[in-house]
mmCIF file of N, CA and C in Angstrom:
data_model
loop_
_atom_site.group_PDB
_atom_site.id
_atom_site.type_symbol
_atom_site.label_atom_id
_atom_site.label_comp_id
_atom_site.label_asym_id
_atom_site.label_seq_id
_atom_site.Cartn_x
_atom_site.Cartn_y
_atom_site.Cartn_z
ATOM 1 N N MET A 1 1.081 46.128 -0.977
ATOM 2 C CA MET A 1 0.002 45.312 -1.490
ATOM 3 C C MET A 1 -1.189 46.213 -1.785
ATOM 4 N N THR A 2 -1.929 45.865 -2.837
ATOM 5 C CA THR A 2 -3.122 46.629 -3.183
ATOM 6 C C THR A 2 -4.235 46.313 -2.208
ATOM 7 N N SER A 3 -5.274 47.146 -2.222
ATOM 8 C CA SER A 3 -6.390 46.933 -1.301
ATOM 9 C C SER A 3 -7.250 45.740 -1.706
ATOM 10 N N ASN A 4 -7.182 45.315 -2.973
ATOM 11 C CA ASN A 4 -7.954 44.166 -3.442
ATOM 12 C C ASN A 4 -7.018 43.050 -3.889
ATOM 13 N N PRO A 5 -6.758 42.090 -3.018
ATOM 14 C CA PRO A 5 -5.846 41.003 -3.386
ATOM 15 C C PRO A 5 -6.407 40.161 -4.539
ATOM 16 N N ILE A 6 -5.519 39.572 -5.309
ATOM 17 C CA ILE A 6 -5.930 38.708 -6.421
ATOM 18 C C ILE A 6 -6.290 37.313 -5.918
ATOM 19 N N VAL A 7 -5.627 36.856 -4.839
ATOM 20 C CA VAL A 7 -5.937 35.565 -4.203
ATOM 21 C C VAL A 7 -6.102 35.810 -2.711
ATOM 22 N N THR A 8 -7.201 35.296 -2.162
ATOM 23 C CA THR A 8 -7.457 35.440 -0.731
ATOM 24 C C THR A 8 -7.893 34.102 -0.141
ATOM 25 N N LEU A 9 -7.250 33.720 0.947
ATOM 26 C CA LEU A 9 -7.687 32.570 1.740
ATOM 27 C C LEU A 9 -8.113 33.124 3.089
ATOM 28 N N ALA A 10 -9.313 32.774 3.525
ATOM 29 C CA ALA A 10 -9.843 33.254 4.797
ATOM 30 C C ALA A 10 -10.237 32.057 5.656
ATOM 31 N N GLY A 11 -9.415 31.738 6.631
ATOM 32 C CA GLY A 11 -9.709 30.633 7.536
ATOM 33 C C GLY A 11 -9.747 29.280 6.861
ATOM 34 N N VAL A 12 -8.982 29.117 5.791
ATOM 35 C CA VAL A 12 -9.002 27.871 5.017
ATOM 36 C C VAL A 12 -8.248 26.777 5.774
ATOM 37 N N ALA A 13 -8.886 25.624 5.908
ATOM 38 C CA ALA A 13 -8.293 24.463 6.567
ATOM 39 C C ALA A 13 -8.643 23.217 5.764
ATOM 40 N N LYS A 14 -7.837 22.174 5.936
ATOM 41 C CA LYS A 14 -8.099 20.907 5.251
ATOM 42 C C LYS A 14 -7.840 19.749 6.200
ATOM 43 N N ARG A 15 -8.830 18.887 6.312
ATOM 44 C CA ARG A 15 -8.726 17.655 7.105
ATOM 45 C C ARG A 15 -8.967 16.465 6.187
ATOM 46 N N TYR A 16 -8.254 15.386 6.480
ATOM 47 C CA TYR A 16 -8.512 14.083 5.885
ATOM 48 C C TYR A 16 -8.915 13.206 7.060
ATOM 49 N N GLY A 17 -10.205 13.093 7.321
ATOM 50 C CA GLY A 17 -10.659 12.382 8.515
ATOM 51 C C GLY A 17 -10.165 13.112 9.748
ATOM 52 N N ALA A 18 -9.459 12.420 10.627
ATOM 53 C CA ALA A 18 -8.937 13.030 11.850
ATOM 54 C C ALA A 18 -7.613 13.757 11.616
ATOM 55 N N PHE A 19 -6.997 13.556 10.442
ATOM 56 C CA PHE A 19 -5.689 14.152 10.151
ATOM 57 C C PHE A 19 -5.850 15.590 9.666
ATOM 58 N N LEU A 20 -5.232 16.533 10.360
ATOM 59 C CA LEU A 20 -5.255 17.945 9.978
ATOM 60 C C LEU A 20 -4.080 18.216 9.042
ATOM 61 N N ALA A 21 -4.378 18.369 7.750
ATOM 62 C CA ALA A 21 -3.334 18.596 6.751
ATOM 63 C C ALA A 21 -2.959 20.077 6.657
ATOM 64 N N LEU A 22 -3.935 20.957 6.938
ATOM 65 C CA LEU A 22 -3.683 22.398 6.896
ATOM 66 C C LEU A 22 -4.534 23.057 7.962
ATOM 67 N N GLN A 23 -3.865 23.695 8.920
ATOM 68 C CA GLN A 23 -4.612 24.408 9.953
ATOM 69 C C GLN A 23 -5.191 25.682 9.349
ATOM 70 N N GLU A 24 -6.158 26.297 10.033
ATOM 71 C CA GLU A 24 -6.809 27.496 9.506
ATOM 72 C C GLU A 24 -5.761 28.517 9.072
ATOM 73 N N THR A 25 -5.877 28.924 7.804
ATOM 74 C CA THR A 25 -4.871 29.786 7.187
ATOM 75 C C THR A 25 -5.532 30.988 6.550
ATOM 76 N N ASP A 26 -4.956 32.161 6.776
ATOM 77 C CA ASP A 26 -5.363 33.395 6.112
ATOM 78 C C ASP A 26 -4.197 33.830 5.240
ATOM 79 N N LEU A 27 -4.495 34.208 4.001
ATOM 80 C CA LEU A 27 -3.449 34.622 3.072
ATOM 81 C C LEU A 27 -4.053 35.595 2.073
ATOM 82 N N ALA A 28 -3.331 36.653 1.764
ATOM 83 C CA ALA A 28 -3.756 37.610 0.742
ATOM 84 C C ALA A 28 -2.568 37.873 -0.170
ATOM 85 N N ILE A 29 -2.762 37.660 -1.462
ATOM 86 C CA ILE A 29 -1.698 37.843 -2.442
ATOM 87 C C ILE A 29 -2.142 38.908 -3.439
ATOM 88 N N ALA A 30 -1.328 39.936 -3.579
ATOM 89 C CA ALA A 30 -1.639 41.020 -4.508
ATOM 90 C C ALA A 30 -1.261 40.631 -5.935
ATOM 91 N N GLU A 31 -1.945 41.219 -6.908
ATOM 92 C CA GLU A 31 -1.611 40.976 -8.306
ATOM 93 C C GLU A 31 -0.167 41.377 -8.559
ATOM 94 N N GLY A 32 0.601 40.486 -9.206
ATOM 95 C CA GLY A 32 1.996 40.737 -9.518
ATOM 96 C C GLY A 32 2.962 40.428 -8.386
ATOM 97 N N GLU A 33 2.437 40.119 -7.228
ATOM 98 C CA GLU A 33 3.294 39.802 -6.088
ATOM 99 C C GLU A 33 3.882 38.399 -6.257
ATOM 100 N N PHE A 34 5.127 38.235 -5.861
ATOM 101 C CA PHE A 34 5.809 36.944 -5.908
ATOM 102 C C PHE A 34 5.779 36.360 -4.506
ATOM 103 N N VAL A 35 5.199 35.166 -4.362
ATOM 104 C CA VAL A 35 5.032 34.546 -3.048
ATOM 105 C C VAL A 35 5.674 33.169 -3.052
ATOM 106 N N THR A 36 6.360 32.839 -1.976
ATOM 107 C CA THR A 36 6.958 31.522 -1.801
ATOM 108 C C THR A 36 6.368 30.882 -0.563
ATOM 109 N N LEU A 37 5.931 29.628 -0.690
ATOM 110 C CA LEU A 37 5.496 28.852 0.467
ATOM 111 C C LEU A 37 6.673 27.973 0.845
ATOM 112 N N LEU A 38 7.201 28.190 2.025
ATOM 113 C CA LEU A 38 8.417 27.512 2.451
ATOM 114 C C LEU A 38 8.176 26.842 3.798
ATOM 115 N N GLY A 39 8.560 25.585 3.906
ATOM 116 C CA GLY A 39 8.409 24.877 5.168
ATOM 117 C C GLY A 39 8.777 23.425 5.000
ATOM 118 N N PRO A 40 8.797 22.696 6.103
ATOM 119 C CA PRO A 40 9.183 21.282 6.050
ATOM 120 C C PRO A 40 8.124 20.420 5.381
ATOM 121 N N SER A 41 8.511 19.234 4.987
ATOM 122 C CA SER A 41 7.597 18.272 4.396
ATOM 123 C C SER A 41 6.415 18.047 5.330
ATOM 124 N N GLY A 42 5.218 18.088 4.767
ATOM 125 C CA GLY A 42 4.021 17.809 5.544
ATOM 126 C C GLY A 42 3.397 19.008 6.227
ATOM 127 N N CYS A 43 3.915 20.221 5.985
ATOM 128 C CA CYS A 43 3.389 21.386 6.702
ATOM 129 C C CYS A 43 2.185 22.026 6.016
ATOM 130 N N GLY A 44 1.854 21.607 4.781
ATOM 131 C CA GLY A 44 0.661 22.127 4.123
ATOM 132 C C GLY A 44 0.891 22.967 2.873
ATOM 133 N N LYS A 45 2.123 23.046 2.377
ATOM 134 C CA LYS A 45 2.408 23.869 1.199
ATOM 135 C C LYS A 45 1.625 23.394 -0.020
ATOM 136 N N THR A 46 1.763 22.128 -0.351
ATOM 137 C CA THR A 46 1.082 21.585 -1.528
ATOM 138 C C THR A 46 -0.422 21.554 -1.313
ATOM 139 N N THR A 47 -0.864 21.247 -0.111
ATOM 140 C CA THR A 47 -2.298 21.252 0.181
ATOM 141 C C THR A 47 -2.876 22.635 -0.093
ATOM 142 N N THR A 48 -2.174 23.686 0.310
ATOM 143 C CA THR A 48 -2.634 25.054 0.066
ATOM 144 C C THR A 48 -2.786 25.308 -1.429
ATOM 145 N N LEU A 49 -1.794 24.914 -2.211
ATOM 146 C CA LEU A 49 -1.856 25.123 -3.660
ATOM 147 C C LEU A 49 -2.981 24.302 -4.293
ATOM 148 N N ARG A 50 -3.170 23.075 -3.827
ATOM 149 C CA ARG A 50 -4.250 22.231 -4.354
ATOM 150 C C ARG A 50 -5.621 22.806 -4.002
ATOM 151 N N LEU A 51 -5.738 23.436 -2.852
ATOM 152 C CA LEU A 51 -6.992 24.084 -2.469
ATOM 153 C C LEU A 51 -7.260 25.292 -3.361
ATOM 154 N N ILE A 52 -6.251 26.106 -3.603
ATOM 155 C CA ILE A 52 -6.414 27.270 -4.479
ATOM 156 C C ILE A 52 -6.808 26.816 -5.887
ATOM 157 N N GLY A 53 -6.185 25.756 -6.376
ATOM 158 C CA GLY A 53 -6.479 25.244 -7.716
ATOM 159 C C GLY A 53 -7.793 24.497 -7.826
ATOM 160 N N GLY A 54 -8.389 24.137 -6.697
ATOM 161 C CA GLY A 54 -9.663 23.420 -6.722
ATOM 162 C C GLY A 54 -9.533 21.917 -6.799
ATOM 163 N N PHE A 55 -8.330 21.396 -6.627
ATOM 164 C CA PHE A 55 -8.108 19.949 -6.694
ATOM 165 C C PHE A 55 -8.423 19.267 -5.367
ATOM 166 N N GLU A 56 -8.589 20.062 -4.332
ATOM 167 C CA GLU A 56 -9.040 19.601 -3.014
ATOM 168 C C GLU A 56 -10.130 20.553 -2.563
ATOM 169 N N GLN A 57 -11.081 20.055 -1.776
ATOM 170 C CA GLN A 57 -12.128 20.889 -1.200
ATOM 171 C C GLN A 57 -11.714 21.282 0.215
ATOM 172 N N ALA A 58 -11.864 22.555 0.545
ATOM 173 C CA ALA A 58 -11.539 23.033 1.890
ATOM 174 C C ALA A 58 -12.511 22.427 2.900
ATOM 175 N N SER A 59 -11.997 22.080 4.058
ATOM 176 C CA SER A 59 -12.841 21.610 5.155
ATOM 177 C C SER A 59 -13.451 22.785 5.901
ATOM 178 N N ALA A 60 -12.808 23.948 5.801
ATOM 179 C CA ALA A 60 -13.294 25.169 6.434
ATOM 180 C C ALA A 60 -12.743 26.356 5.663
ATOM 181 N N GLY A 61 -13.389 27.502 5.783
ATOM 182 C CA GLY A 61 -12.894 28.739 5.198
ATOM 183 C C GLY A 61 -13.379 28.986 3.782
ATOM 184 N N ARG A 62 -12.909 30.111 3.229
ATOM 185 C CA ARG A 62 -13.314 30.553 1.888
ATOM 186 C C ARG A 62 -12.076 30.914 1.079
ATOM 187 N N ILE A 63 -12.172 30.691 -0.254
ATOM 188 C CA ILE A 63 -11.102 31.021 -1.189
ATOM 189 C C ILE A 63 -11.678 31.939 -2.249
ATOM 190 N N ALA A 64 -11.006 33.073 -2.485
ATOM 191 C CA ALA A 64 -11.446 34.003 -3.524
ATOM 192 C C ALA A 64 -10.297 34.269 -4.479
ATOM 193 N N ILE A 65 -10.627 34.352 -5.760
ATOM 194 C CA ILE A 65 -9.657 34.708 -6.798
ATOM 195 C C ILE A 65 -10.256 35.860 -7.589
ATOM 196 N N ALA A 66 -9.502 36.939 -7.682
ATOM 197 C CA ALA A 66 -9.963 38.150 -8.367
ATOM 198 C C ALA A 66 -11.326 38.609 -7.830
ATOM 199 N N GLY A 67 -11.489 38.496 -6.519
ATOM 200 C CA GLY A 67 -12.715 38.967 -5.889
ATOM 201 C C GLY A 67 -13.905 38.035 -5.984
ATOM 202 N N GLN A 68 -13.763 36.906 -6.674
ATOM 203 C CA GLN A 68 -14.852 35.935 -6.823
ATOM 204 C C GLN A 68 -14.631 34.764 -5.873
ATOM 205 N N ASP A 69 -15.667 34.393 -5.134
ATOM 206 C CA ASP A 69 -15.576 33.226 -4.251
ATOM 207 C C ASP A 69 -15.542 31.973 -5.119
ATOM 208 N N VAL A 70 -14.456 31.213 -5.030
ATOM 209 C CA VAL A 70 -14.298 29.993 -5.829
ATOM 210 C C VAL A 70 -14.218 28.753 -4.945
ATOM 211 N N THR A 71 -14.554 28.908 -3.676
ATOM 212 C CA THR A 71 -14.411 27.814 -2.718
ATOM 213 C C THR A 71 -15.036 26.517 -3.211
ATOM 214 N N ASP A 72 -16.207 26.605 -3.810
ATOM 215 C CA ASP A 72 -16.916 25.411 -4.262
ATOM 216 C C ASP A 72 -16.846 25.203 -5.769
ATOM 217 N N SER A 73 -16.022 25.973 -6.452
ATOM 218 C CA SER A 73 -15.901 25.866 -7.910
ATOM 219 C C SER A 73 -14.914 24.769 -8.301
ATOM 220 N N PRO A 74 -15.187 24.052 -9.399
ATOM 221 C CA PRO A 74 -14.242 23.038 -9.873
ATOM 222 C C PRO A 74 -12.990 23.693 -10.469
ATOM 223 N N PRO A 75 -11.906 22.928 -10.621
ATOM 224 C CA PRO A 75 -10.652 23.491 -11.132
ATOM 225 C C PRO A 75 -10.798 24.228 -12.468
ATOM 226 N N TYR A 76 -11.597 23.701 -13.379
ATOM 227 C CA TYR A 76 -11.701 24.315 -14.702
ATOM 228 C C TYR A 76 -12.448 25.654 -14.686
ATOM 229 N N ARG A 77 -13.045 26.008 -13.579
ATOM 230 C CA ARG A 77 -13.737 27.299 -13.440
ATOM 231 C C ARG A 77 -12.884 28.325 -12.684
ATOM 232 N N ARG A 78 -11.647 27.990 -12.398
ATOM 233 C CA ARG A 78 -10.773 28.888 -11.655
ATOM 234 C C ARG A 78 -9.686 29.429 -12.587
ATOM 235 N N PRO A 79 -9.437 30.725 -12.536
ATOM 236 C CA PRO A 79 -8.432 31.323 -13.432
ATOM 237 C C PRO A 79 -6.997 31.157 -12.913
ATOM 238 N N VAL A 80 -6.613 29.905 -12.661
ATOM 239 C CA VAL A 80 -5.261 29.601 -12.198
ATOM 240 C C VAL A 80 -4.741 28.398 -12.972
ATOM 241 N N ASN A 81 -3.432 28.225 -12.970
ATOM 242 C CA ASN A 81 -2.794 27.075 -13.608
ATOM 243 C C ASN A 81 -1.950 26.343 -12.576
ATOM 244 N N THR A 82 -1.792 25.033 -12.772
ATOM 245 C CA THR A 82 -1.042 24.206 -11.843
ATOM 246 C C THR A 82 -0.084 23.307 -12.604
ATOM 247 N N VAL A 83 1.140 23.192 -12.094
ATOM 248 C CA VAL A 83 2.112 22.243 -12.612
ATOM 249 C C VAL A 83 2.278 21.197 -11.521
ATOM 250 N N PHE A 84 1.933 19.944 -11.817
ATOM 251 C CA PHE A 84 1.942 18.888 -10.813
ATOM 252 C C PHE A 84 3.328 18.321 -10.595
ATOM 253 N N GLN A 85 3.597 17.878 -9.365
ATOM 254 C CA GLN A 85 4.878 17.258 -9.040
ATOM 255 C C GLN A 85 4.745 15.757 -8.840
ATOM 256 N N ASP A 86 3.530 15.234 -8.838
ATOM 257 C CA ASP A 86 3.315 13.834 -8.464
ATOM 258 C C ASP A 86 2.642 13.027 -9.576
ATOM 259 N N TYR A 87 3.064 13.241 -10.796
ATOM 260 C CA TYR A 87 2.422 12.628 -11.944
ATOM 261 C C TYR A 87 2.626 11.116 -12.039
ATOM 262 N N ALA A 88 3.547 10.549 -11.294
ATOM 263 C CA ALA A 88 3.895 9.139 -11.472
ATOM 264 C C ALA A 88 3.165 8.192 -10.518
ATOM 265 N N LEU A 89 2.290 8.672 -9.649
ATOM 266 C CA LEU A 89 1.613 7.806 -8.690
ATOM 267 C C LEU A 89 0.193 7.485 -9.151
ATOM 268 N N PHE A 90 -0.264 6.281 -8.819
ATOM 269 C CA PHE A 90 -1.633 5.884 -9.108
ATOM 270 C C PHE A 90 -2.512 6.408 -7.969
ATOM 271 N N PRO A 91 -3.428 7.346 -8.233
ATOM 272 C CA PRO A 91 -4.201 7.954 -7.150
ATOM 273 C C PRO A 91 -5.187 6.998 -6.480
ATOM 274 N N HIS A 92 -5.587 5.946 -7.165
ATOM 275 C CA HIS A 92 -6.570 4.994 -6.626
ATOM 276 C C HIS A 92 -5.919 3.897 -5.788
ATOM 277 N N MET A 93 -4.584 3.889 -5.722
ATOM 278 C CA MET A 93 -3.855 2.859 -4.981
ATOM 279 C C MET A 93 -3.233 3.466 -3.726
ATOM 280 N N SER A 94 -3.069 2.644 -2.696
ATOM 281 C CA SER A 94 -2.418 3.094 -1.459
ATOM 282 C C SER A 94 -0.934 3.340 -1.714
ATOM 283 N N VAL A 95 -0.297 3.967 -0.729
ATOM 284 C CA VAL A 95 1.149 4.184 -0.792
ATOM 285 C C VAL A 95 1.870 2.845 -0.965
ATOM 286 N N ALA A 96 1.504 1.856 -0.150
ATOM 287 C CA ALA A 96 2.156 0.539 -0.234
ATOM 288 C C ALA A 96 1.940 -0.097 -1.604
ATOM 289 N N GLU A 97 0.738 0.013 -2.146
ATOM 290 C CA GLU A 97 0.456 -0.562 -3.465
ATOM 291 C C GLU A 97 1.263 0.136 -4.546
ATOM 292 N N ASN A 98 1.418 1.468 -4.445
ATOM 293 C CA ASN A 98 2.245 2.198 -5.409
ATOM 294 C C ASN A 98 3.693 1.750 -5.337
ATOM 295 N N ILE A 99 4.222 1.639 -4.128
ATOM 296 C CA ILE A 99 5.631 1.238 -3.965
ATOM 297 C C ILE A 99 5.844 -0.200 -4.434
ATOM 298 N N GLY A 100 4.927 -1.087 -4.112
ATOM 299 C CA GLY A 100 5.077 -2.497 -4.453
ATOM 300 C C GLY A 100 4.599 -2.877 -5.835
ATOM 301 N N TYR A 101 4.079 -1.921 -6.585
ATOM 302 C CA TYR A 101 3.481 -2.239 -7.886
ATOM 303 C C TYR A 101 4.454 -2.972 -8.815
ATOM 304 N N GLY A 102 5.660 -2.460 -8.934
ATOM 305 C CA GLY A 102 6.637 -3.080 -9.829
ATOM 306 C C GLY A 102 6.994 -4.500 -9.425
ATOM 307 N N LEU A 103 6.835 -4.809 -8.152
ATOM 308 C CA LEU A 103 7.139 -6.156 -7.665
ATOM 309 C C LEU A 103 5.962 -7.112 -7.830
ATOM 310 N N SER A 104 4.800 -6.579 -8.209
ATOM 311 C CA SER A 104 3.604 -7.419 -8.281
ATOM 312 C C SER A 104 3.141 -7.729 -9.702
ATOM 313 N N VAL A 105 3.769 -7.138 -10.696
ATOM 314 C CA VAL A 105 3.355 -7.397 -12.075
ATOM 315 C C VAL A 105 3.817 -8.785 -12.511
ATOM 316 N N LYS A 106 3.169 -9.325 -13.539
ATOM 317 C CA LYS A 106 3.360 -10.728 -13.940
ATOM 318 C C LYS A 106 4.806 -11.155 -14.118
ATOM 319 N N SER A 107 5.559 -10.470 -14.962
ATOM 320 C CA SER A 107 6.936 -10.912 -15.189
ATOM 321 C C SER A 107 7.792 -10.506 -14.000
ATOM 322 N N GLY A 108 8.453 -11.461 -13.409
ATOM 323 C CA GLY A 108 9.302 -11.188 -12.258
ATOM 324 C C GLY A 108 8.543 -10.963 -10.970
ATOM 325 N N ARG A 109 7.317 -11.459 -10.898
ATOM 326 C CA ARG A 109 6.476 -11.276 -9.710
ATOM 327 C C ARG A 109 7.180 -11.774 -8.441
ATOM 328 N N VAL A 110 7.115 -10.951 -7.384
ATOM 329 C CA VAL A 110 7.726 -11.273 -6.097
ATOM 330 C C VAL A 110 6.618 -11.726 -5.150
ATOM 331 N N ALA A 111 6.882 -12.756 -4.354
ATOM 332 C CA ALA A 111 5.898 -13.276 -3.405
ATOM 333 C C ALA A 111 5.425 -12.168 -2.466
ATOM 334 N N LYS A 112 4.163 -12.242 -2.046
ATOM 335 C CA LYS A 112 3.549 -11.203 -1.221
ATOM 336 C C LYS A 112 4.338 -10.909 0.053
ATOM 337 N N ALA A 113 4.771 -11.918 0.775
ATOM 338 C CA ALA A 113 5.516 -11.692 2.019
ATOM 339 C C ALA A 113 6.801 -10.914 1.755
ATOM 340 N N GLU A 114 7.522 -11.288 0.710
ATOM 341 C CA GLU A 114 8.758 -10.586 0.357
ATOM 342 C C GLU A 114 8.447 -9.170 -0.119
ATOM 343 N N ARG A 115 7.401 -9.022 -0.912
ATOM 344 C CA ARG A 115 6.983 -7.700 -1.395
ATOM 345 C C ARG A 115 6.644 -6.796 -0.203
ATOM 346 N N ASP A 116 5.862 -7.304 0.746
ATOM 347 C CA ASP A 116 5.489 -6.527 1.929
ATOM 348 C C ASP A 116 6.719 -6.106 2.724
ATOM 349 N N ARG A 117 7.706 -7.008 2.841
ATOM 350 C CA ARG A 117 8.938 -6.683 3.563
ATOM 351 C C ARG A 117 9.693 -5.570 2.856
ATOM 352 N N ARG A 118 9.812 -5.682 1.535
ATOM 353 C CA ARG A 118 10.541 -4.661 0.768
ATOM 354 C C ARG A 118 9.839 -3.303 0.835
ATOM 355 N N VAL A 119 8.506 -3.321 0.761
ATOM 356 C CA VAL A 119 7.743 -2.071 0.859
ATOM 357 C C VAL A 119 7.967 -1.435 2.231
ATOM 358 N N ALA A 120 7.903 -2.243 3.296
ATOM 359 C CA ALA A 120 8.132 -1.724 4.654
ATOM 360 C C ALA A 120 9.537 -1.146 4.777
ATOM 361 N N ASP A 121 10.529 -1.810 4.205
ATOM 362 C CA ASP A 121 11.911 -1.314 4.238
ATOM 363 C C ASP A 121 12.020 0.021 3.494
ATOM 364 N N ALA A 122 11.368 0.122 2.345
ATOM 365 C CA ALA A 122 11.423 1.358 1.561
ATOM 366 C C ALA A 122 10.749 2.503 2.322
ATOM 367 N N LEU A 123 9.597 2.231 2.939
ATOM 368 C CA LEU A 123 8.906 3.261 3.721
ATOM 369 C C LEU A 123 9.774 3.738 4.884
ATOM 370 N N ALA A 124 10.442 2.809 5.555
ATOM 371 C CA ALA A 124 11.317 3.167 6.670
ATOM 372 C C ALA A 124 12.497 4.007 6.187
ATOM 373 N N MET A 125 13.035 3.658 5.030
ATOM 374 C CA MET A 125 14.195 4.359 4.492
ATOM 375 C C MET A 125 13.888 5.842 4.240
ATOM 376 N N VAL A 126 12.643 6.161 3.856
ATOM 377 C CA VAL A 126 12.292 7.543 3.527
ATOM 378 C C VAL A 126 11.430 8.206 4.609
ATOM 379 N N GLY A 127 11.309 7.556 5.772
ATOM 380 C CA GLY A 127 10.594 8.159 6.889
ATOM 381 C C GLY A 127 9.088 8.217 6.737
ATOM 382 N N LEU A 128 8.517 7.251 6.038
ATOM 383 C CA LEU A 128 7.063 7.247 5.821
ATOM 384 C C LEU A 128 6.380 6.047 6.475
ATOM 385 N N GLU A 129 6.972 5.511 7.544
ATOM 386 C CA GLU A 129 6.313 4.427 8.260
ATOM 387 C C GLU A 129 4.953 4.946 8.716
ATOM 388 N N GLY A 130 3.963 4.082 8.705
ATOM 389 C CA GLY A 130 2.628 4.486 9.123
ATOM 390 C C GLY A 130 1.788 5.118 8.026
ATOM 391 N N LYS A 131 2.352 5.313 6.852
ATOM 392 C CA LYS A 131 1.618 5.922 5.735
ATOM 393 C C LYS A 131 1.228 4.898 4.675
ATOM 394 N N ALA A 132 1.537 3.627 4.886
ATOM 395 C CA ALA A 132 1.354 2.582 3.871
ATOM 396 C C ALA A 132 -0.074 2.500 3.351
ATOM 397 N N GLY A 133 -1.064 2.678 4.203
ATOM 398 C CA GLY A 133 -2.454 2.531 3.791
ATOM 399 C C GLY A 133 -3.088 3.786 3.236
ATOM 400 N N MET A 134 -2.374 4.908 3.248
ATOM 401 C CA MET A 134 -2.935 6.167 2.759
ATOM 402 C C MET A 134 -2.881 6.243 1.242
ATOM 403 N N ARG A 135 -3.754 7.049 0.664
ATOM 404 C CA ARG A 135 -3.733 7.326 -0.771
ATOM 405 C C ARG A 135 -2.815 8.513 -1.035
ATOM 406 N N PRO A 136 -2.234 8.614 -2.222
ATOM 407 C CA PRO A 136 -1.330 9.721 -2.530
ATOM 408 C C PRO A 136 -1.935 11.101 -2.275
ATOM 409 N N GLY A 137 -3.227 11.267 -2.527
ATOM 410 C CA GLY A 137 -3.871 12.565 -2.333
ATOM 411 C C GLY A 137 -3.911 13.031 -0.895
ATOM 412 N N ALA A 138 -3.719 12.125 0.051
ATOM 413 C CA ALA A 138 -3.735 12.481 1.469
ATOM 414 C C ALA A 138 -2.343 12.799 1.997
ATOM 415 N N LEU A 139 -1.323 12.736 1.132
ATOM 416 C CA LEU A 139 0.056 13.011 1.532
ATOM 417 C C LEU A 139 0.450 14.419 1.115
ATOM 418 N N SER A 140 1.464 14.959 1.754
ATOM 419 C CA SER A 140 2.025 16.235 1.314
ATOM 420 C C SER A 140 2.799 16.004 0.011
ATOM 421 N N GLY A 141 3.124 17.080 -0.666
ATOM 422 C CA GLY A 141 3.890 16.958 -1.913
ATOM 423 C C GLY A 141 5.240 16.309 -1.696
ATOM 424 N N GLY A 142 5.925 16.678 -0.622
ATOM 425 C CA GLY A 142 7.222 16.074 -0.324
ATOM 426 C C GLY A 142 7.094 14.593 -0.030
ATOM 427 N N GLN A 143 6.021 14.209 0.660
ATOM 428 C CA GLN A 143 5.804 12.800 0.937
ATOM 429 C C GLN A 143 5.527 12.039 -0.348
ATOM 430 N N ARG A 144 4.742 12.625 -1.263
ATOM 431 C CA ARG A 144 4.477 11.960 -2.553
ATOM 432 C C ARG A 144 5.765 11.798 -3.350
ATOM 433 N N GLN A 145 6.633 12.782 -3.293
ATOM 434 C CA GLN A 145 7.909 12.658 -3.994
ATOM 435 C C GLN A 145 8.717 11.506 -3.440
ATOM 436 N N ARG A 146 8.688 11.300 -2.143
ATOM 437 C CA ARG A 146 9.430 10.196 -1.534
ATOM 438 C C ARG A 146 8.823 8.848 -1.916
ATOM 439 N N VAL A 147 7.501 8.782 -2.062
ATOM 440 C CA VAL A 147 6.870 7.536 -2.508
ATOM 441 C C VAL A 147 7.330 7.239 -3.915
#
């Protein structure tokens, strides 16, 4: 690795209220280096990428790209590109609302009690019980894919 990394994370962490999405992380990536973030669903891989891209604000730490501190810079001021994996979710709606959306539209509308039951069954099937009230942005990438 070169002495001047192209991407640096120094003590970067992300919280959503009391939920710790990414514990304090240090990372240095050299120009031209190939890096893979590998781990189980919910461990912080997508959160790390969203922080580097500026789509999330760090709760702690600093982010530098090409030697420039970009921690507080908006995405369009950062020299990085992002390919999203969660383009099909409504960010302003909860997980339950996203899952139940198709059951709530006018044609073929399903009664609320039945809709709630089906949403709960779907959440249980993919291991996301307890996430019904969260917004997609507070989930890991793998969790958003399951929604």
